[in-house]
PDB file of C-alpha atoms in Angstrom:
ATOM      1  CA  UNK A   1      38.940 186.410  21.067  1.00 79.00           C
ATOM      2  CA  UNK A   2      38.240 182.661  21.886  1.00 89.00           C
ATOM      3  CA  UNK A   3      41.180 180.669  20.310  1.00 91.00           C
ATOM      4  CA  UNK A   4      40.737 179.993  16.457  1.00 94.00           C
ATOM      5  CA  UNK A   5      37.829 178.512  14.327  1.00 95.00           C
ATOM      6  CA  UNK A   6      37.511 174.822  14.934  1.00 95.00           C
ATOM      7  CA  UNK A   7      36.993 174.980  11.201  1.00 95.00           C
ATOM      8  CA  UNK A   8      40.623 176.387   9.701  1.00 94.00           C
ATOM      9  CA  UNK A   9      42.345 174.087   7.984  1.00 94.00           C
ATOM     10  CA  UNK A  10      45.360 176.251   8.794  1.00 94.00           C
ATOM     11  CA  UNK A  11      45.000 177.339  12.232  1.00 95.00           C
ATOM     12  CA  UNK A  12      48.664 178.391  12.426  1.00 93.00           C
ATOM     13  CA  UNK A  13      50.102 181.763  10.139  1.00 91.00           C
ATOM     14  CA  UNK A  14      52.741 180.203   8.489  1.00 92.00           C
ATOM     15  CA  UNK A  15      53.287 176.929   9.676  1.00 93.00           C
ATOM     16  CA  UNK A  16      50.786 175.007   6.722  1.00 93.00           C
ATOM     17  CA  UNK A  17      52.382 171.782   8.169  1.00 95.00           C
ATOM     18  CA  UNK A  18      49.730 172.124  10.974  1.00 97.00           C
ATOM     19  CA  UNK A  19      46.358 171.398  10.030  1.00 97.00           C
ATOM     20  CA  UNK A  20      42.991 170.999  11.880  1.00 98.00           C
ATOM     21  CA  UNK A  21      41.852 167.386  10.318  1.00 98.00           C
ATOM     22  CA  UNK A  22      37.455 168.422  10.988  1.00 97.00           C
ATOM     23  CA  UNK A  23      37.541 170.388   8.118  1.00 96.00           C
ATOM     24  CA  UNK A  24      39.546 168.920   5.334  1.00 96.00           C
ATOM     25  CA  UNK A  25      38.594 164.599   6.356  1.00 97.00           C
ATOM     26  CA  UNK A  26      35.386 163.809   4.399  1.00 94.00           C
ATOM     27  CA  UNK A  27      35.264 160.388   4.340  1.00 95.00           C
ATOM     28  CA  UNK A  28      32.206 159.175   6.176  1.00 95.00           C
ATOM     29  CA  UNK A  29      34.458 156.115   7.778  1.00 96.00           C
ATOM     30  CA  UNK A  30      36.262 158.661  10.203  1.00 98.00           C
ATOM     31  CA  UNK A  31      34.986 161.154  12.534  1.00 98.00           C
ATOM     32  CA  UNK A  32      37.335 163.458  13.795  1.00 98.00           C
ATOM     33  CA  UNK A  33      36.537 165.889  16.792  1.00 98.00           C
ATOM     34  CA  UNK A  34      36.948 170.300  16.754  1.00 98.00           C
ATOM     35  CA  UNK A  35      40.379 171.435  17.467  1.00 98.00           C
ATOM     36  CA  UNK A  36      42.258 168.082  16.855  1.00 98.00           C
ATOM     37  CA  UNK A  37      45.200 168.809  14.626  1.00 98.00           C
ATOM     38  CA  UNK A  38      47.614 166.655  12.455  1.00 98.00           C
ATOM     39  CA  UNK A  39      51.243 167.987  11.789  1.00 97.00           C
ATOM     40  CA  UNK A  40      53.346 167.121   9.286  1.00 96.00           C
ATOM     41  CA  UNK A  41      55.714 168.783   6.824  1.00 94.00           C
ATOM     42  CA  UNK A  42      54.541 166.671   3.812  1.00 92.00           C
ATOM     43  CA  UNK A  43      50.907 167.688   2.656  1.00 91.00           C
ATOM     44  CA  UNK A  44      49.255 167.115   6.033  1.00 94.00           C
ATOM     45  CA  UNK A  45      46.063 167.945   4.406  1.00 94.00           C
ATOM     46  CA  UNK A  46      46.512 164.188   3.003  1.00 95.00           C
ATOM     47  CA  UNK A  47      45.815 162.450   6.094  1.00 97.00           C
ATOM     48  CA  UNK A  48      43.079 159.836   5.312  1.00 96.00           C
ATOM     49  CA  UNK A  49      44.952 158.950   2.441  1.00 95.00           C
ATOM     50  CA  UNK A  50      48.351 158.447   4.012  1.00 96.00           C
ATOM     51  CA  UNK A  51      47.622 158.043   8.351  1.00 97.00           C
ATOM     52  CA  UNK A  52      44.612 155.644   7.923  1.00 98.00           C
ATOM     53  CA  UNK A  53      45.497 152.438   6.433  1.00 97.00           C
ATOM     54  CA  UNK A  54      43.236 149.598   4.465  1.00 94.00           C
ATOM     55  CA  UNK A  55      40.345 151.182   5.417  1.00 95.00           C
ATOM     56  CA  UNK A  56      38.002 149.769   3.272  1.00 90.00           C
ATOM     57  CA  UNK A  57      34.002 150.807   3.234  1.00 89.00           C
ATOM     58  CA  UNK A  58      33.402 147.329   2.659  1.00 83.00           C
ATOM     59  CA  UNK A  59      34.528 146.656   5.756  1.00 85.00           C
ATOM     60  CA  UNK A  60      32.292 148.742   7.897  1.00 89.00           C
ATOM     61  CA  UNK A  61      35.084 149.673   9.968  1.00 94.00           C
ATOM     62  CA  UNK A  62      35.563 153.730  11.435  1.00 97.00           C
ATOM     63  CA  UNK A  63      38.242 155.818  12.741  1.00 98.00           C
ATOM     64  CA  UNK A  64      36.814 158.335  15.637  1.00 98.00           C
ATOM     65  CA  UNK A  65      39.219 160.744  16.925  1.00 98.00           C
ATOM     66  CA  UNK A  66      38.073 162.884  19.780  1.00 98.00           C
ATOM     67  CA  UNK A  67      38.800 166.682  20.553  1.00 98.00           C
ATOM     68  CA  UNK A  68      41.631 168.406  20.856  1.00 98.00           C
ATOM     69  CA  UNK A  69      43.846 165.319  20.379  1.00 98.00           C
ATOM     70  CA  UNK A  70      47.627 166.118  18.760  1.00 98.00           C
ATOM     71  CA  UNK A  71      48.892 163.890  16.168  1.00 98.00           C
ATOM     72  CA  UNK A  72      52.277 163.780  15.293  1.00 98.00           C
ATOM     73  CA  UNK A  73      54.315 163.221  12.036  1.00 97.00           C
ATOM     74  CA  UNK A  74      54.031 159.700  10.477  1.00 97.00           C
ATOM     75  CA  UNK A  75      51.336 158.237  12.836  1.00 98.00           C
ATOM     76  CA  UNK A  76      49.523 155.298  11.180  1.00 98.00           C
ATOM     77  CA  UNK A  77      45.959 154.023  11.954  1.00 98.00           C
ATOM     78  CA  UNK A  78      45.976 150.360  10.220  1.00 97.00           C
ATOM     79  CA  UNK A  79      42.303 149.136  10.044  1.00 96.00           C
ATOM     80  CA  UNK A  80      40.525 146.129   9.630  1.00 93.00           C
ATOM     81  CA  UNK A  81      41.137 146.018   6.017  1.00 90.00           C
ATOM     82  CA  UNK A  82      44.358 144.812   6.529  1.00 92.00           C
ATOM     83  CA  UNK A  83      43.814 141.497   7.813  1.00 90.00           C
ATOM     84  CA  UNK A  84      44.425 137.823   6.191  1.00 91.00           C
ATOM     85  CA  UNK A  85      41.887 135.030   7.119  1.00 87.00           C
ATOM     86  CA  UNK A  86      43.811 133.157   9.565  1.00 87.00           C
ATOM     87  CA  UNK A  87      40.991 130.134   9.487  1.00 86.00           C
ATOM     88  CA  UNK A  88      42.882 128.138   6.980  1.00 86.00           C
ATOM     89  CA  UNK A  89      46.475 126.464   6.253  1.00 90.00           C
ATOM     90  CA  UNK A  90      47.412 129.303   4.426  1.00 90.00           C
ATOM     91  CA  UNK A  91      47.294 133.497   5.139  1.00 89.00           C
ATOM     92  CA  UNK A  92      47.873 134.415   1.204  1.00 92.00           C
ATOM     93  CA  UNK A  93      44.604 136.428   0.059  1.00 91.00           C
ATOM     94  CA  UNK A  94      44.735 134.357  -3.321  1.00 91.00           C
ATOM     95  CA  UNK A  95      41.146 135.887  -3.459  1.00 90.00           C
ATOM     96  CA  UNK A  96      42.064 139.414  -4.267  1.00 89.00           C
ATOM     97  CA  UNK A  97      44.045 138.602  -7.354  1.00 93.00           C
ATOM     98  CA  UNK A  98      40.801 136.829  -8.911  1.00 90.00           C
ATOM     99  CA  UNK A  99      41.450 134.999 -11.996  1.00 92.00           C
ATOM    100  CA  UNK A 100      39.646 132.304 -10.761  1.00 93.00           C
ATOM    101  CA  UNK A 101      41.086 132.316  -7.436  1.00 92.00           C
ATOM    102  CA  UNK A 102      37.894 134.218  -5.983  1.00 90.00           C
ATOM    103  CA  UNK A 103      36.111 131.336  -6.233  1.00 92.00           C
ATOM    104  CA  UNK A 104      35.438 129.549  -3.204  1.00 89.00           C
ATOM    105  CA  UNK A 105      36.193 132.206  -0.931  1.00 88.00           C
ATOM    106  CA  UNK A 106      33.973 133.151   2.213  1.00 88.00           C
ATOM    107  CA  UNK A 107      34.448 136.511   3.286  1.00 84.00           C
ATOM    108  CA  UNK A 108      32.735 135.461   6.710  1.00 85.00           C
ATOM    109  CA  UNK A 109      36.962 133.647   7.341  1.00 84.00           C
ATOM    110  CA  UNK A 110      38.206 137.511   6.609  1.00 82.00           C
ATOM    111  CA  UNK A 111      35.957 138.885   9.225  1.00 82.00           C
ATOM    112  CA  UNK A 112      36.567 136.610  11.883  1.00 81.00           C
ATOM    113  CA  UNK A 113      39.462 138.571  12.517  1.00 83.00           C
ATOM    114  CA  UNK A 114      37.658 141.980  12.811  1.00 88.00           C
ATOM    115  CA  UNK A 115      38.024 143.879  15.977  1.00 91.00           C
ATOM    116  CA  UNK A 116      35.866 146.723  15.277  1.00 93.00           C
ATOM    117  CA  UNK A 117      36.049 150.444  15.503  1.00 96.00           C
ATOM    118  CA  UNK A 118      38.894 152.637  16.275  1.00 98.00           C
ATOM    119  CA  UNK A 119      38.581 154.489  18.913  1.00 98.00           C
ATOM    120  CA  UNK A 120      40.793 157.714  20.187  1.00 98.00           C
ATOM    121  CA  UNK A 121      39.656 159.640  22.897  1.00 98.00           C
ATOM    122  CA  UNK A 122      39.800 163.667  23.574  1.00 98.00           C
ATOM    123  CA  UNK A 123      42.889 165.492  24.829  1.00 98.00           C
ATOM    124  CA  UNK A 124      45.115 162.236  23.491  1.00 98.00           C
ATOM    125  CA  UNK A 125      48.699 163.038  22.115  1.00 98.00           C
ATOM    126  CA  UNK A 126      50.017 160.629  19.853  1.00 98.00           C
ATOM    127  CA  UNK A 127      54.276 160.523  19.139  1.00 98.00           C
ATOM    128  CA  UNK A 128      55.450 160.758  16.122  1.00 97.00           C
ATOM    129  CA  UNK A 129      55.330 157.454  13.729  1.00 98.00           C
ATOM    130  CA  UNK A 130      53.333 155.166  16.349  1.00 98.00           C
ATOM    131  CA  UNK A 131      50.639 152.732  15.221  1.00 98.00           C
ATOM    132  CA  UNK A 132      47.501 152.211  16.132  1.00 98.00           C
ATOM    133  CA  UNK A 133      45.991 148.862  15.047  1.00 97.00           C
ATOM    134  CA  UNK A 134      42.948 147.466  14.217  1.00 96.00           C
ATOM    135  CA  UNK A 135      40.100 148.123  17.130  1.00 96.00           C
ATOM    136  CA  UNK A 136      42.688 149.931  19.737  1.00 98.00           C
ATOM    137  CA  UNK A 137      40.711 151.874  22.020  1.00 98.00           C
ATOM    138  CA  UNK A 138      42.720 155.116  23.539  1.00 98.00           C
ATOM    139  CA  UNK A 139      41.119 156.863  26.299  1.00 98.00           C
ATOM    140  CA  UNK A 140      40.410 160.667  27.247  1.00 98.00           C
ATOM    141  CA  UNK A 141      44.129 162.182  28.502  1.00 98.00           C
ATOM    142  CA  UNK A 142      46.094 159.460  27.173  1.00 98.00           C
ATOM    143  CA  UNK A 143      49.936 159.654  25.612  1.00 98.00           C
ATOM    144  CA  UNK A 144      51.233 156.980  23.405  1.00 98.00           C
ATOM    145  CA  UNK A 145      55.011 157.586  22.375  1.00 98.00           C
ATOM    146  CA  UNK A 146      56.981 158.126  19.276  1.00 98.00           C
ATOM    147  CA  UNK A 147      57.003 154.267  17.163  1.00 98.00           C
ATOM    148  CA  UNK A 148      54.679 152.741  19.842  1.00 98.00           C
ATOM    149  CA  UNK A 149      52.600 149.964  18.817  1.00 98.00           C
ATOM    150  CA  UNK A 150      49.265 149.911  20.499  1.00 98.00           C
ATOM    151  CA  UNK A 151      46.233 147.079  20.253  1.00 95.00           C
ATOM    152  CA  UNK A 152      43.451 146.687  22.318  1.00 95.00           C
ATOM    153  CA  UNK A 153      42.805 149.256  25.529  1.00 97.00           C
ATOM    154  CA  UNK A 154      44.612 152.193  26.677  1.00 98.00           C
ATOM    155  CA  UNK A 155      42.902 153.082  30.126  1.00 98.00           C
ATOM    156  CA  UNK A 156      42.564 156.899  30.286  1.00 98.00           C
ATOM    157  CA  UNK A 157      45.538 159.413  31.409  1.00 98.00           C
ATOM    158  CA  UNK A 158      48.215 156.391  30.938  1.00 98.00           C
ATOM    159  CA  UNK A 159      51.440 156.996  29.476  1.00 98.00           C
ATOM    160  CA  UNK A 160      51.884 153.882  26.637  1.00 98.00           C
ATOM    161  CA  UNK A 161      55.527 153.460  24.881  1.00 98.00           C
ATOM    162  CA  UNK A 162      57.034 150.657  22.736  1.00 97.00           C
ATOM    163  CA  UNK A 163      55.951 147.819  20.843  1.00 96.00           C
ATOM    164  CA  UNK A 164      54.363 146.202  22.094  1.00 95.00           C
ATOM    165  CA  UNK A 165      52.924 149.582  24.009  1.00 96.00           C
ATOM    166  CA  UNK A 166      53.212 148.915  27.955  1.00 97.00           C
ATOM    167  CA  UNK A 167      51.793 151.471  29.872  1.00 97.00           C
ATOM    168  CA  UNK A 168      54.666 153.479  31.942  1.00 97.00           C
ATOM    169  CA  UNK A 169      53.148 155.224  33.962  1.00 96.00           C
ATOM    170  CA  UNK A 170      49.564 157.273  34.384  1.00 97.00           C
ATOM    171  CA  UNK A 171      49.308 160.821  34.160  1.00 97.00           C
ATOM    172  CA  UNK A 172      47.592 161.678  37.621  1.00 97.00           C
ATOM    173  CA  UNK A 173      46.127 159.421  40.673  1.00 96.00           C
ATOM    174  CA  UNK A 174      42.573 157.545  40.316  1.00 97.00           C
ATOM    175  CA  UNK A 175      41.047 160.097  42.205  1.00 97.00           C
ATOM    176  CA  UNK A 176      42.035 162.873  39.972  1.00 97.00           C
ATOM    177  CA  UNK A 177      40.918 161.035  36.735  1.00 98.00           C
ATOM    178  CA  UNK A 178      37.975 160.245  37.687  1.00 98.00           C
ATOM    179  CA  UNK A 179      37.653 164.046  38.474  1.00 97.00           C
ATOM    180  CA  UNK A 180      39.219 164.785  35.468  1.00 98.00           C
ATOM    181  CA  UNK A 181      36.809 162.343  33.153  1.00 98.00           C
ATOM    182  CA  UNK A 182      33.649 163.977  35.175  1.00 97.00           C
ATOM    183  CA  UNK A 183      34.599 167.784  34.533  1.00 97.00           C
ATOM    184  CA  UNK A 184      35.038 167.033  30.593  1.00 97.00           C
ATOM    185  CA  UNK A 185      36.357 170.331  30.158  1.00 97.00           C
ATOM    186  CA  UNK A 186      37.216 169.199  26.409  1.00 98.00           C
ATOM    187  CA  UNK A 187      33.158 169.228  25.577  1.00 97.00           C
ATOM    188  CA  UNK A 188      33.605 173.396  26.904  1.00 96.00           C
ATOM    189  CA  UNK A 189      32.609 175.832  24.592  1.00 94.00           C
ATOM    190  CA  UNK A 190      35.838 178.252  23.396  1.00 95.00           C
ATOM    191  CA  UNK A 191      34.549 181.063  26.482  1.00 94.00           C
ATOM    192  CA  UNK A 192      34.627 179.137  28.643  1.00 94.00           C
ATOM    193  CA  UNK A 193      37.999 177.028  27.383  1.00 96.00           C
ATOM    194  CA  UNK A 194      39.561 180.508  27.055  1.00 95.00           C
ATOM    195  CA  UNK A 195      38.612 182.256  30.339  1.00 93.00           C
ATOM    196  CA  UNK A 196      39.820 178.592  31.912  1.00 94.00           C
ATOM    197  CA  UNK A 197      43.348 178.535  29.935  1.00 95.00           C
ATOM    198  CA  UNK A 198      45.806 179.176  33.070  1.00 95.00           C
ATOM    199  CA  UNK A 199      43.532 176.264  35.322  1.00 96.00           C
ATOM    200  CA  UNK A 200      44.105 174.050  32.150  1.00 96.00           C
ATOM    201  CA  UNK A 201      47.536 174.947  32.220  1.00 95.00           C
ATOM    202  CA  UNK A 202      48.599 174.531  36.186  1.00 94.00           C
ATOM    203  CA  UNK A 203      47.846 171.353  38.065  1.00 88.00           C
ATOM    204  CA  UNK A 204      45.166 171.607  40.607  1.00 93.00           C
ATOM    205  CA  UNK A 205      42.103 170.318  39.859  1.00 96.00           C
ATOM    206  CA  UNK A 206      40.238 171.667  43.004  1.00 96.00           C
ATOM    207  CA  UNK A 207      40.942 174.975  41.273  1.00 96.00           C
ATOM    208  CA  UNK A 208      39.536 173.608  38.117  1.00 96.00           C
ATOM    209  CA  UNK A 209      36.304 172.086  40.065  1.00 96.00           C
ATOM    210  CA  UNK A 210      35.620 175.590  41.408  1.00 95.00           C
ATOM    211  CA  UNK A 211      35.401 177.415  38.374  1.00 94.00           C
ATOM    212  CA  UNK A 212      33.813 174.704  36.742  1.00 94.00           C
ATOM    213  CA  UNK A 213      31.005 174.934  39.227  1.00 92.00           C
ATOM    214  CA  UNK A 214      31.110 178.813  39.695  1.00 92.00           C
ATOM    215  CA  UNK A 215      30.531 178.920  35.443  1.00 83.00           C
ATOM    216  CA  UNK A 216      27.423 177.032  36.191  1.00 81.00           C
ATOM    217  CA  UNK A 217      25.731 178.956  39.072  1.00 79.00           C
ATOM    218  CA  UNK A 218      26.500 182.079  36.884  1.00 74.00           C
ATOM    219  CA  UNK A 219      24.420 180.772  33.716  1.00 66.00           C
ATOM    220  CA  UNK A 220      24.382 181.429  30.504  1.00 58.00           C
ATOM    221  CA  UNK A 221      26.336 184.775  29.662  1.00 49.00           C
TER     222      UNK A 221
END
C-alpha cells in the first residue's frame, strides 16, 4: 500500500471533517495540488464557496494551492474581487448597485488595485482562521499561524504569525532549503513517498539526498 488515493474526498474513516480539496473544487479559477487536504467540522466539502472570497471570473484572478499543503479550520483566501477603486475621492462601489449609478464607471480604476494570482506553495500548513489576501505568494515548506494576516511574499520554509504576518523564524538554514527546494520530494510518486516516510519524518537531509540519488541509479521499478 502507497498512502491513499489522491482522489478521496474522504481520505480519513470516520473523520468526514477531513477532505482532500482535488477532487471535490471544480471551479476552473483554483487549482489545487494531490494530497492537499482542508479540515473542518462544518461541510468542508464547501470550501470554494466559504475559504475563497470575491472571487469573481470576471476578474481573471486564481487560487493555486500546491501539494500536500494542510489547511486548517476557518482559513480565508480574499481575492481580487474584493477591492474598491481607490483612484477617486470616494471608495463606495456606487457602481454595483446600478440604478443609474453604473454609469460613468471605468472598471480600468477597479483593476488598478489588482495584485494578481494567489499563490500557495507545496508542503505549506496554514493555522486555523488566517487570511491570505489578494496576490500573497507562500512558498514550498512554509507555516503561517492561526489568525495571521499575510500579503505579498512568504520566502520558503519561514515561519509567518500575526497581522500583519512577520516572519519568526525559518524552518531550517539556507543551505538546507536550498537542498530541500532542489530534492522536491513533494513532486515523488506515492512509492517512492512511502518507502521515504521515516527520512521525511527525521531531520537529516544528507540521509534524504542519498536515497534520493540511490532511487535514481536504481531506475524505474
Amino acid at each position: 500500500m502507497h498512502g491513499p488515493s489522491p482522489l478521496d474526498p474522504h481520505p480519513m474513516p470516520g473523520h468526514p471533517r477531513v477532505t482532500y480539496l482535488k477532487p471535490i473544487v471544480d471551479r476552473p479559477n483554483i487549482e489545487v495540488g494531490d494530497y492537499t487536504y482542508y479540515d473542518d467540522p462544518d461541510a468542508p466539502e464547501r470550501f470554494a464557496e466559504t475559504c475563497v472570497l470575491y472571487h469573481y471570473d470576471f476578474m481573471g484572478d486564481r487560487l493555486v494551492i500546491g501539494r500536500f499543503c494542510a489547511i486548517a479550520t476557518g482559513v480565508r483566501f480574499v481575492m481580487n474581487g474584493a477591492n474598491h477603486a481607490l483612484t477617486g475621492l470616494t471608495t463606495y462601489p456606487f457602481q454595483i448597485f446600478g440604478r443609474g449609478w453604473e454609469q460613468g464607471f471605468d472598471p480600468d480604476d477597479l483593476r488598478a488595485g489588482f495584485r494578481g494570482d494567489t499563490v500557495v506553495g507545496n508542503d505549506v500548513w496554514i493555522g486555523r482562521e488566517a487570511m491570505i489576501l489578494p496576490g500573497a505568494r507562500i512558498g514550498d515548506g512554509a507555516v503561517i499561524g492561526a489568525r495571521a494576516v499575510v500579503s505579498g511574499e512568504v520566502s520558503p520554509y519561514t515561519v509567518v504569525v500575526g497581522n500583519p504576518g512577520r516572519v519568526v523564524r525559518r524552518r531550517f538554514d539556507e543551505d538546507t532549503v536550498a537542498r530541500l527546494l532542489a530534492l522536491r520530494w513533494w513532486d515523488w510518486d506515492a512509492e517512492r513517498i512511502t518507502r521515504n516516510l521515516s527520512l521525511l519524518r527525521a531531520g537529516d537531509i544528507g540521509a534524504l539526498e542519498r536515497a534520493a540519488r540511490a532511487d535514481s541509479a536504481a531506475g524505474p521499478a
